[in-house]
Coordinates of C-alpha atoms and ligand atoms in Angstrom, one line a residue:
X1 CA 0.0 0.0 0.0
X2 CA 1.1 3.4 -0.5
X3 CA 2.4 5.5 1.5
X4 CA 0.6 8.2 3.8
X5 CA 1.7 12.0 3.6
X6 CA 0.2 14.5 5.8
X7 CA -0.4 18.0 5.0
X8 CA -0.2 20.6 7.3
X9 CA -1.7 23.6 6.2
X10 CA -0.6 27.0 7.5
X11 CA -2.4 29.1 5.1
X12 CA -4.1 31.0 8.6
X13 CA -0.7 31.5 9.8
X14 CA 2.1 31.8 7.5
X15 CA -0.6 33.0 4.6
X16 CA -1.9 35.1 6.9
X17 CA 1.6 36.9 7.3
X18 CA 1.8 37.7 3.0
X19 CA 1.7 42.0 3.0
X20 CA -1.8 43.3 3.3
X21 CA -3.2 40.4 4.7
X22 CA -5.0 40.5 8.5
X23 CA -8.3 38.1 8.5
X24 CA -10.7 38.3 11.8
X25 CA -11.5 35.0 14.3
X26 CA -14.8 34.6 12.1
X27 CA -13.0 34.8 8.3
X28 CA -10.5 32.4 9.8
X29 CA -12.6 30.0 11.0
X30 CA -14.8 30.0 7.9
X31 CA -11.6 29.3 6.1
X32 CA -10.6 26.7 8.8
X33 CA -13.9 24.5 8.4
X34 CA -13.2 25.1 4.8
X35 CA -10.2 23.1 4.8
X36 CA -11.5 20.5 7.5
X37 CA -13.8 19.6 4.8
X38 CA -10.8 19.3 1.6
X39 CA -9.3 17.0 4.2
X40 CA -5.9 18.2 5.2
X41 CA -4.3 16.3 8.4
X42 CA -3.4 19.4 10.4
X43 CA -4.5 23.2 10.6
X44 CA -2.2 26.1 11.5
X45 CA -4.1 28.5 13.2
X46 CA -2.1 31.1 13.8
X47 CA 0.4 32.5 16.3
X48 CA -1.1 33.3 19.5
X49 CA 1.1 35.0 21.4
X50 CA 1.6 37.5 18.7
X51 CA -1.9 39.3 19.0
X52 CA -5.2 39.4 20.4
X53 CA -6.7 38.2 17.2
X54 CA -5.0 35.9 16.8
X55 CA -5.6 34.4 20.0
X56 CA -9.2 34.6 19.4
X57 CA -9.1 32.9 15.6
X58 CA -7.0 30.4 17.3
X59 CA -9.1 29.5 20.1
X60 CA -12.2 29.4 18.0
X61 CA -10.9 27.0 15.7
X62 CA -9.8 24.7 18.0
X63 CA -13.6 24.7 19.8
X64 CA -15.2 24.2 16.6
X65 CA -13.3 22.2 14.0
X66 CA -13.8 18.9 14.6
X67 CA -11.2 16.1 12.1
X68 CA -7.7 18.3 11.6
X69 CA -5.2 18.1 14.3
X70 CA -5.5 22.3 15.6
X71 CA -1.9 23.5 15.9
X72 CA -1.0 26.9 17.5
X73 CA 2.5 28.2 16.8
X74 CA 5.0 29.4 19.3
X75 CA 8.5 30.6 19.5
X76 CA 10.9 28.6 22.0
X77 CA 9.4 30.3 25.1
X78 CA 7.6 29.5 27.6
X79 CA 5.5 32.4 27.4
X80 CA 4.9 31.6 24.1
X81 CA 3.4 28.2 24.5
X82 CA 1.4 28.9 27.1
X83 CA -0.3 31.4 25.1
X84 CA -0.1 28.9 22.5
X85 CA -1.2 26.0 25.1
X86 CA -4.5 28.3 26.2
X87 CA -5.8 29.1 23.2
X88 CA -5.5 25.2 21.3
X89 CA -6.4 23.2 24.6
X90 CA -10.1 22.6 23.7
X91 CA -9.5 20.9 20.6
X92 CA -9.9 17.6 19.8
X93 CA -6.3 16.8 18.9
X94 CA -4.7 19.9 19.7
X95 CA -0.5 20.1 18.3
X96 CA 1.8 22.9 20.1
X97 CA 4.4 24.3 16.8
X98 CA 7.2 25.5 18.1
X99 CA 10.3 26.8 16.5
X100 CA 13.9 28.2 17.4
X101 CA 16.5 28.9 14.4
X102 CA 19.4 27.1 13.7
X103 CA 21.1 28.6 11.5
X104 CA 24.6 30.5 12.4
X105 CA 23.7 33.9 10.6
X106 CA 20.2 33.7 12.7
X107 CA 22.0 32.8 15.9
X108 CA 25.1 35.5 15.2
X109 CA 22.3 38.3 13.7
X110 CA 19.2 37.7 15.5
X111 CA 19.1 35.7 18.2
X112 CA 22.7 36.5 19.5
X113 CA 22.8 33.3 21.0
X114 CA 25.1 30.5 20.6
X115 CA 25.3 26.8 19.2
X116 CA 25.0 25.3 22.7
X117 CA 23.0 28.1 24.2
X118 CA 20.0 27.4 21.2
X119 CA 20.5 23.7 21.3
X120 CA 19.7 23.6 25.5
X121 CA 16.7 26.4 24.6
X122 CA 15.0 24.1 21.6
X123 CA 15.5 21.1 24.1
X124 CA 13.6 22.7 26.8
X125 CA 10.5 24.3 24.9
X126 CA 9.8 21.0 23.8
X127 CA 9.9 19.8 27.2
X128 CA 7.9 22.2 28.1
X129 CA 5.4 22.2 25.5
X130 CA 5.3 17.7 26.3
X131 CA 4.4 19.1 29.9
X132 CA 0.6 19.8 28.3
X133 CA -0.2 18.1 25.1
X134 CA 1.9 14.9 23.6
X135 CA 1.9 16.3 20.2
X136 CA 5.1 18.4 20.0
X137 CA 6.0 19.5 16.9
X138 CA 9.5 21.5 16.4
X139 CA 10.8 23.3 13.6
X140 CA 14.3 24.5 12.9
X141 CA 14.0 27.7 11.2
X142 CA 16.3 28.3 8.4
X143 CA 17.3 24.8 9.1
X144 CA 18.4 24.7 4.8
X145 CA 21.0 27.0 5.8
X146 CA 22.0 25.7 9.0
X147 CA 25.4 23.6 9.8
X148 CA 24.3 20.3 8.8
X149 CA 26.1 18.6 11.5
X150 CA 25.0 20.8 14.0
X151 CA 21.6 20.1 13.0
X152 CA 21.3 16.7 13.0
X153 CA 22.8 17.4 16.8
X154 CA 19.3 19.8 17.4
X155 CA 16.8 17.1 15.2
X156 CA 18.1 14.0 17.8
X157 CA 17.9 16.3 20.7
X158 CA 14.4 17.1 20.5
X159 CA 13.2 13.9 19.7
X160 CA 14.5 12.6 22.8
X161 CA 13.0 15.3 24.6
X162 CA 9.7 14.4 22.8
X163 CA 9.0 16.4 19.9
X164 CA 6.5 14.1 17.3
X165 CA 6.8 16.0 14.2
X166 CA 10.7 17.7 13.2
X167 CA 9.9 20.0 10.5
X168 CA 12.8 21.2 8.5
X169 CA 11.9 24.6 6.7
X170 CA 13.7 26.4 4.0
X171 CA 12.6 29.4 5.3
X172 CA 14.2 31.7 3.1
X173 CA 13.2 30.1 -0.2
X174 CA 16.8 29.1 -1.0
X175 CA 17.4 25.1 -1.7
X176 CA 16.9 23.9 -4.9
X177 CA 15.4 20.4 -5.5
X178 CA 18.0 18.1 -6.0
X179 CA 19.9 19.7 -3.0
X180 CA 17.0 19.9 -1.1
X181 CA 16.1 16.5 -1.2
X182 CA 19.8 15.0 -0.8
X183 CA 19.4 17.1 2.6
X184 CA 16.3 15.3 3.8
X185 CA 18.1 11.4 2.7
X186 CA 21.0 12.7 4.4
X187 CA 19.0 13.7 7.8
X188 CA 17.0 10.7 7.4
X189 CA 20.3 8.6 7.1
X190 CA 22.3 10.4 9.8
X191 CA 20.0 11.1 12.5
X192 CA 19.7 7.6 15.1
X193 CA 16.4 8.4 16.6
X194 CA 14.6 9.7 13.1
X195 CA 12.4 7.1 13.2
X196 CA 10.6 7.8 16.1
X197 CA 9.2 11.0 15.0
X198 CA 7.6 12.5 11.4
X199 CA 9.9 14.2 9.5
X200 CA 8.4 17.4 7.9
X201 CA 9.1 20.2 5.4
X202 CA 8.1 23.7 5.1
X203 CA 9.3 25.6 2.0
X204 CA 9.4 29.0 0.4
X205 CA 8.9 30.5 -2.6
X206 CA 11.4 32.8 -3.1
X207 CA 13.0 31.3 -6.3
X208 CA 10.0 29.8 -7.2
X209 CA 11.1 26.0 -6.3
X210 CA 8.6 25.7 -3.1
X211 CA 6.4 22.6 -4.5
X212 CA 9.3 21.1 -6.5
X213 CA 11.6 21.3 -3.0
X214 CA 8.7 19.8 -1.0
X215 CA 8.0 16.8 -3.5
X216 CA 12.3 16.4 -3.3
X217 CA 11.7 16.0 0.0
X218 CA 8.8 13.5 -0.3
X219 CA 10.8 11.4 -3.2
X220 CA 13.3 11.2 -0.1
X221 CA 11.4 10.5 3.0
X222 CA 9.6 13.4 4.5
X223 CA 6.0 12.9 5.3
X224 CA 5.0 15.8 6.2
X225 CA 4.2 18.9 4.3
X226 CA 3.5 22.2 5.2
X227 CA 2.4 25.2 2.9
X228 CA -0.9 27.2 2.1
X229 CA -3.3 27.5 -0.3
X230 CA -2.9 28.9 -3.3
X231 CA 0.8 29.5 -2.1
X232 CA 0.0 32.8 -0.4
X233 CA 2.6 33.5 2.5
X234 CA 5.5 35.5 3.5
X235 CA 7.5 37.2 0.7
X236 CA 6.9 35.5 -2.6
X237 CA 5.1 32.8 -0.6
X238 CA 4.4 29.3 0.4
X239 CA 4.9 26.0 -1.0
X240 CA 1.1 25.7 -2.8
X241 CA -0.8 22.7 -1.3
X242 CA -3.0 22.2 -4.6
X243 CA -0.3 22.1 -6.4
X244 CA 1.6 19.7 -4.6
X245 CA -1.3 18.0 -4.0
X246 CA -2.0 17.3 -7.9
X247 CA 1.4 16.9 -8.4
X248 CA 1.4 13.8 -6.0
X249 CA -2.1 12.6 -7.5
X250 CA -1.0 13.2 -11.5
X251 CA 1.9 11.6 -10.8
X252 CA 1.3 9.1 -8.6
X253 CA 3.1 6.4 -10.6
X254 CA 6.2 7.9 -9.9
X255 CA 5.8 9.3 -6.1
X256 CA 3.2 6.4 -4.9
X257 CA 2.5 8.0 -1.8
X258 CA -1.4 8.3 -0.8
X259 CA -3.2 11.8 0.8
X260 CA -6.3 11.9 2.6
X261 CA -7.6 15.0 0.4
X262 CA -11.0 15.8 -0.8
X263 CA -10.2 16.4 -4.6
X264 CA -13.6 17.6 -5.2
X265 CA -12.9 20.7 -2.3
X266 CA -10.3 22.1 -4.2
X267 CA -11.4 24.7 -5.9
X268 CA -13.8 25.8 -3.6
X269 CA -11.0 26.1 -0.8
X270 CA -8.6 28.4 -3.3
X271 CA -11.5 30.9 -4.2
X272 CA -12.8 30.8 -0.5
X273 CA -9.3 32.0 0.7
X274 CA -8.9 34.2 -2.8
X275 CA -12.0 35.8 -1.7
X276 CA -11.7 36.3 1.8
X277 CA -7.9 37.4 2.1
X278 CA -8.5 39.7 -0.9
X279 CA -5.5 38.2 -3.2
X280 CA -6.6 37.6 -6.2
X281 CA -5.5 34.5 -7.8
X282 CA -3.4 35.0 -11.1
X283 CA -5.0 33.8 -14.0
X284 CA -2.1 31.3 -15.2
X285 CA -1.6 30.0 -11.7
X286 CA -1.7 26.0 -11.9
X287 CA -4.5 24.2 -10.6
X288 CA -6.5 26.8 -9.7
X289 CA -5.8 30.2 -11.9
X290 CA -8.8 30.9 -14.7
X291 CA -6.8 29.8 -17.2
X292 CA -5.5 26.6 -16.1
X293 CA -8.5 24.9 -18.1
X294 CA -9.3 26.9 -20.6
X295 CA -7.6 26.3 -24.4
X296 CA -7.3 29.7 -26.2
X297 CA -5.7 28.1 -29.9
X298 CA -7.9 26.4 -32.1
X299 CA -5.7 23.6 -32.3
X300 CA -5.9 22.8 -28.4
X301 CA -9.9 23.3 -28.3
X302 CA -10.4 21.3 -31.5
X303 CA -7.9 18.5 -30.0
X304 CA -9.6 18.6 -26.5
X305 CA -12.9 18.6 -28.3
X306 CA -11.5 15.0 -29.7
X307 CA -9.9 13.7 -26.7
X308 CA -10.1 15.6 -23.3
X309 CA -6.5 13.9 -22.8
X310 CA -4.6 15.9 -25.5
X311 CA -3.9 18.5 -24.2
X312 CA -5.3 18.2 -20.3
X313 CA -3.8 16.4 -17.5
X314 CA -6.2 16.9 -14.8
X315 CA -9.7 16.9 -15.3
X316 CA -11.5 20.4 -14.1
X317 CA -13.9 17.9 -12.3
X318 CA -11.9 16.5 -10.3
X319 CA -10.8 19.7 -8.3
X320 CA -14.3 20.7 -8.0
X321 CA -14.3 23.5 -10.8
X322 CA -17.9 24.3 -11.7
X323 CA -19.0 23.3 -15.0
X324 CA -20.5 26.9 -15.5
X325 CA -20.3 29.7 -13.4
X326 CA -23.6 31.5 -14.7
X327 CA -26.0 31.2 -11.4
X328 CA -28.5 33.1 -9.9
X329 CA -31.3 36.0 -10.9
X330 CA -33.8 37.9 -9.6
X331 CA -36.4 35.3 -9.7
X332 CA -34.2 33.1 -7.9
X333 CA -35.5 31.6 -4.4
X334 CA -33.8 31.7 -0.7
X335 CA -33.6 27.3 -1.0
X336 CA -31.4 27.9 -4.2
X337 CA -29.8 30.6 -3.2
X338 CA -29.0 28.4 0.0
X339 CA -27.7 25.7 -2.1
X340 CA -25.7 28.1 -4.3
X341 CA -23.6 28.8 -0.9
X342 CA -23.4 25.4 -0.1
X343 CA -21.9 24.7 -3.4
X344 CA -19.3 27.3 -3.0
X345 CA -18.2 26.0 0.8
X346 CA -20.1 28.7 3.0
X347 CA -21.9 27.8 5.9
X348 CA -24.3 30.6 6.8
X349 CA -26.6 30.6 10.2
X350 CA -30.2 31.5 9.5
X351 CA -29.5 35.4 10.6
X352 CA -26.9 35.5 8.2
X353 CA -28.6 33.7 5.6
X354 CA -31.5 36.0 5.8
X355 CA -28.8 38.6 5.4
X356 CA -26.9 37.6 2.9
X357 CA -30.4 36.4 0.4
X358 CA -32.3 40.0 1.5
X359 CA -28.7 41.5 -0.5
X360 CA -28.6 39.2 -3.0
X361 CA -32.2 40.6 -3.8
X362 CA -31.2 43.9 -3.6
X363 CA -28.3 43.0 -5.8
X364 CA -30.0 40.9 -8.3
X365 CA -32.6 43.6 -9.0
X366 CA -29.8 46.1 -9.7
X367 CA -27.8 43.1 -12.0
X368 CA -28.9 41.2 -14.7
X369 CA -26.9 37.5 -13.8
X370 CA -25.9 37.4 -10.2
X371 CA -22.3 35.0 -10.3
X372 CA -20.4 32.8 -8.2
X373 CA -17.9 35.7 -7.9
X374 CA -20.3 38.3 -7.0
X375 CA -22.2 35.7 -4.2
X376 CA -19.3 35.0 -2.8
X377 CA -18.1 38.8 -2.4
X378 CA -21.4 39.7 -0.6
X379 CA -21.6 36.3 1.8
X380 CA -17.8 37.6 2.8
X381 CA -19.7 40.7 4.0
X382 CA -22.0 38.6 6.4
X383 CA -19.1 36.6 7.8
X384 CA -17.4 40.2 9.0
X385 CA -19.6 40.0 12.2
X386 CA -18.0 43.0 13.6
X387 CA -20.7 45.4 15.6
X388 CA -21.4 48.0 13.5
X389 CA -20.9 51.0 15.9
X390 CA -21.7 52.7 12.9
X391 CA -23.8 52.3 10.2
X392 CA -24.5 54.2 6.8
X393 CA -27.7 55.7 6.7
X394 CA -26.9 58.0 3.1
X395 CA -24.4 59.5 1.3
X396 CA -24.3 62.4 -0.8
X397 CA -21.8 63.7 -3.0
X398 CA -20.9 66.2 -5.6
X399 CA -17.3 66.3 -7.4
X400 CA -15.9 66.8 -11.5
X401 CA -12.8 68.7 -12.8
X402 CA -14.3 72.6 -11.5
X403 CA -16.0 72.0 -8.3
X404 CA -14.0 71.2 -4.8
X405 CA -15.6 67.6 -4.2
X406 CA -17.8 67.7 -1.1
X407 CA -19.5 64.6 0.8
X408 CA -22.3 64.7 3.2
X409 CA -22.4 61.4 5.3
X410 CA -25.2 60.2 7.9
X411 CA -24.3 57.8 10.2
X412 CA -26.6 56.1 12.6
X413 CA -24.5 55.4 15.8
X414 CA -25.3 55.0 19.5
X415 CA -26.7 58.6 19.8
X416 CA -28.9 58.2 16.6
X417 CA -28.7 59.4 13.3
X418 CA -25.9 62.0 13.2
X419 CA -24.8 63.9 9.7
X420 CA -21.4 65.8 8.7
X421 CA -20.3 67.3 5.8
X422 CA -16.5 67.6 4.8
X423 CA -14.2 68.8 1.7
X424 CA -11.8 66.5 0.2
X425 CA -9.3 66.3 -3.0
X426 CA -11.9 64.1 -4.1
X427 CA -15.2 62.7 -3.1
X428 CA -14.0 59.6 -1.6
X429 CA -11.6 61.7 0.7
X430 CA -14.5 64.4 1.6
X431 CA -16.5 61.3 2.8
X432 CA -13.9 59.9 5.0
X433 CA -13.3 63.7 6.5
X434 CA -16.8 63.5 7.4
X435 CA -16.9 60.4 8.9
X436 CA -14.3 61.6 10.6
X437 CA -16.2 64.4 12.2
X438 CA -18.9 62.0 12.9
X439 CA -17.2 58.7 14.6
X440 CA -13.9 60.6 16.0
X441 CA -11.8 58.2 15.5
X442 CA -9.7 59.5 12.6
X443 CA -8.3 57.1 10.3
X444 CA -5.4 57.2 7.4
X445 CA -5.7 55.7 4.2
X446 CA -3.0 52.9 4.0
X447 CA -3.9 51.1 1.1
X448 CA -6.9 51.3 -1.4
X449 CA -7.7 48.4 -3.8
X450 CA -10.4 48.5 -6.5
X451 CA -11.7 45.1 -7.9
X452 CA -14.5 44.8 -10.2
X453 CA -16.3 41.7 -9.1
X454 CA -17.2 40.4 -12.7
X455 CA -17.2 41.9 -16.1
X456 CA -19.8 43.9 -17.4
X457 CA -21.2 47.9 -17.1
X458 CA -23.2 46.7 -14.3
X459 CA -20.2 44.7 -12.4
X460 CA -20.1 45.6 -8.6
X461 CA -16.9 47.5 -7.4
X462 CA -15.2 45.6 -4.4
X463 CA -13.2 48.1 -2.5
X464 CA -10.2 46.6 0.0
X465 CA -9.0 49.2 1.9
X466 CA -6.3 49.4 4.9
X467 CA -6.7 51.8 7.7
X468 CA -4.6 53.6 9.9
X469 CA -6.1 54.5 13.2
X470 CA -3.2 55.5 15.6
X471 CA -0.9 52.3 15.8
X472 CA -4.1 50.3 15.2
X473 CA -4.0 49.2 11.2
X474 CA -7.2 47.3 10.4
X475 CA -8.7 45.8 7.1
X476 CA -12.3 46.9 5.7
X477 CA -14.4 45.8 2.7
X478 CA -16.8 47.2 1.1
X479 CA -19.2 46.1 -2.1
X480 CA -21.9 48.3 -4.3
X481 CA -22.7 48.4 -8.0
X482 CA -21.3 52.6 -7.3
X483 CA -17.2 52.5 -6.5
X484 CA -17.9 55.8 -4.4
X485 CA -20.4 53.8 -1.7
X486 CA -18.3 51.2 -2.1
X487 CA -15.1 52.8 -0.9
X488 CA -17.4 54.4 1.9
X489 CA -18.6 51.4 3.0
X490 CA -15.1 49.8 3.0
X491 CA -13.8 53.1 5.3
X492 CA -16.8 52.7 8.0
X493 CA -16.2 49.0 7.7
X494 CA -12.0 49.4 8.6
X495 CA -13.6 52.0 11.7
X496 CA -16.2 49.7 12.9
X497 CA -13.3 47.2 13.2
X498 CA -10.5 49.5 14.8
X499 CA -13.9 50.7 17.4
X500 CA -14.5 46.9 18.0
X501 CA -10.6 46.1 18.6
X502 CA -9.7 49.1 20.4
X503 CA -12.9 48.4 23.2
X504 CA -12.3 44.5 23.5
X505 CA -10.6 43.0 26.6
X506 CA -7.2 41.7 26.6
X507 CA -7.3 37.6 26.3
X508 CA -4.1 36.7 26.1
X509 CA -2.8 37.3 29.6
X510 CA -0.4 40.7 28.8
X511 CA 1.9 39.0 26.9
X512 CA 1.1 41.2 23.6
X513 CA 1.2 44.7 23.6
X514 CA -2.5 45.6 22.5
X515 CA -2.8 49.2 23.4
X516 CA -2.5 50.3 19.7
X517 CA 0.2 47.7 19.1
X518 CA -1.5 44.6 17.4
X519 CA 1.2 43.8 15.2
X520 CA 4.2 42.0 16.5
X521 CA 5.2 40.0 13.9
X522 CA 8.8 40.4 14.1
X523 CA 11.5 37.3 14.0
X524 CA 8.7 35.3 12.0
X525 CA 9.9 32.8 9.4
Ligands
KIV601 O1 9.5 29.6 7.4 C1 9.6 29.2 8.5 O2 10.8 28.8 9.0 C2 8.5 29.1 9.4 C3 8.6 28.4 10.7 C4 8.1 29.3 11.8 C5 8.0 27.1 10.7 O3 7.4 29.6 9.1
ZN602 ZN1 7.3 29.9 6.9

């Protein structure tokens, strides 16, 4: 029988560290159920020591996903994984992550610390972390780079002291396959107490060799990877699960190792986390980009016509691509408009539901064919349960190339239904002034993205944008067939969620700095 290979997927952790990224408890636990159904072994949650949000996403995942192993990640401290400890302890088989570098330009740069100083510290936070859960699992960071003798000493010493899973990341993206996999024969070979624990890779994008590295790896005895879906991550990214995952399935013949994947999930997992982290997928991305199926030449489409095989080596099916995505219109009812969300991997309660169809209405009177694309953009709405503190009653606004662009906003807020008027260098900036005036709390601009939803004159604007409000930087989203309300919407959306964060109780036990200080993601691989 073939071999098993786990997948650990650490697109809520590592994915949730690409630039522009930040995803609330809610979005991440859509995402995590999500990939509980596609069937990977173990789920990342996140870091949560780093942030109260984190902590939160964390600990809700853990309660609620039943299946995956729930693993929270932790540096080599005990602070750390005791943060990490709380928040994973309800789940059914929780995993403690933790990871210490290994390298000598990490230890001489950024840790300060020497050989025997980081071997002792690795040693003990996996002691530690055995003191609460027996799944241990202990990654040497940068460990491609790393003294190979010196880390076969850290791999044997933390198996001893009881780590499960020794994961072996190229953390900066740098192996190339051939080398990569010689390095996990040789640690396999070298390293007397291997056997007793899963050996597993994590691997970066950086040249573009992330899946190729990781299926190196698995040709030479790894048998565990880790990496995200659709690749997203730190820097140029994460070793894409779909991708290795197809690889392993297209090719089994050679690799005959067996997953316990979900084929059929596939697709529906990459445009869930497309849609929800707001990175787009490119449109010649394997797998899962728009073009991966479709045959422009008339020599492809006229073969393919005559034998699905000439010229495709996966069949669209099989990931779970619908055949068409043409769905829903005005006449449609709430039980297929129900199904329509099952289809596409949401799981809506009935206030949401009731929600999410009352705008699909709204929508589908404004828009001639309602799609997939455009469902999925206003159910990510519903799953943003943040209070609204403030809400958008109207908007009016007047702006062209002679006029100084004014906005009057009314917002309906604890005291009622209060209105401001503002100037701006353009109507979307005289709006924000105003809500400004109204919510005081005043936010910076950051980041603005525009995406039109689907094609077409009618084609609802999705507006991302990313908020500064003092150290606080928060994420809002906003939808309307009109990019002005749309960017509004977005604004009050990024306020509602700085309001909601800045007013919530510490979880975590003071170990982050929340007071306006949410990010610490420093010294993360
Ligand atoms: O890339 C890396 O080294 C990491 C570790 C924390 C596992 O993400
Ligand atoms: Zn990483």
């Amino acid at each position: 029988m073939a071999e098993r290979i786990y997948l650990l997927d650490t697109t809520l952790r590592d994915g949730e560290q690409s630039p522009g990224v930040s995803l609330n408890s809610h979005e991440k636990l859509e995402i995590a159920l999500q990939l509980a159904r596609m069937g990977v072994d173990v789920i990342e949650a996140g870091f949560p020591v780093i942030s109260r949000g984190d902590f939160e996403g964390v600990r809700m995942i853990a309660e609620k996903v039943k299946g995956p192993v729930i693993a929270g990640l932790a540096r080599a401290t005990k602070g750390d994984i005791d943060a990490a400890w709380r928040a994973i302890k309800v789940a059914e088989n929780p995993r403690i992550h933790t990871f210490l570098a290994t390298s000598d330009i990490h230890l001489k740069y950024k840790l300060q610390k020497s050989r025997e100083q980081v071997l002792q510290q690795a040693e003990e936070a996996v002691r530690y972390a055995k003191q609460y859960v027996s799944d241990v699992e202990f990654s040497a960071e940068d460990a491609s780079r790393s003294d190979f003798d010196y880390l076969c000493q850290v791999v044997e010493r933390v198996i001893d002291a009881g780590a499960t899973v020794v994961n072996l990341p190229d953390t900066v993206g740098y192996a190339v396959p051939e080398e990569f996999g010689d390095f996990i024969r040789r640690i396999m070979e070298r390293v007397p107490n291997m056997h007793r624990a899963i050996l597993s890779v994590h691997c970066h994008n950086d040249l573009g060799l992330a899946v190729a590295n990781s299926l190196a790896a698995v040709k030479n005895g790894a048998k565990q990877v880790e990496g995200t879906i659709n690749g997203i991550g730190e820097r140029a990214g994460n070793a894409s699960l779909e991708e290795f995952i197809m690889t392993l399935y297209t090719r089994r013949s050679i690799y005959q190792k067996e997953l316990n994947i979900d084929y059929r999930e596939i697709y529906r997992t990459s445009r869930m986390v497309s849609s929800i982290t707001g990175m787009a997928i490119q449109p010649n991305k394997a797998v899962v980009g728009k073009n991966a199926f479709a045959h422009e030449s008339g020599i492809h489409q006229d073969g393919v016509l005559k034998e699905r095989t000439t010229y495709e080596i996966m069949s669209p099916e099989l990931i779970g691509l619908p055949k068409s995505n043409l769905v829903l219109g005005k006449h449609s009812g709430r039980h297929a408009f129900n199904e329509k969300l099952k289809e596409l991997g949401f799981s809506l309660n009935e206030e949401e539901l009731n929600r999410a169809f009352q705008r699909f209405k709204d929508l589908a009177d404004k828009k001639k064919e309602v799609t997939d694309h455009d469902i999925e953009a206003l159910v990510k709405d519903e799953i943003w349960v943040i209070p609204e503190r403030f809400k958008l009653q109207y908007l009016h606004f007047t702006g062209g190339s002679t006029v100084v662009p004014t906005a009057t906003v009314g917002l309906v807020g604890a005291k009622g239904l209060v209105e401001e008027a503002a100037c701006g260098d353009g109507p979307v900036e005289a709006a924000c002034n105003a809500i400004d005036r109204i919510t005081g709390l005043p936010g910076s601009l950051v980041e603005y993205k525009l995406n039109a939803v689907t094609g077409g004159k009618d084609a609802q604007g999705e507006v991302v944008v990313k908020v500064a409000v003092g150290n606080l930087k928060v994420l809002g989203r906003g939808l309307s067939t009109d990019v002005i309300e749309a960017s509004v919407k977005a604004y009050i959306n990024a306020i509602n969620k700085a309001a909601y964060e800045i007013s919530k109780p510490d979880q975590v036990g003071g170990v982050v700095d929340l007071n306006g200080n949410d990010d610490n993601r420093k010294n993360l691989g």
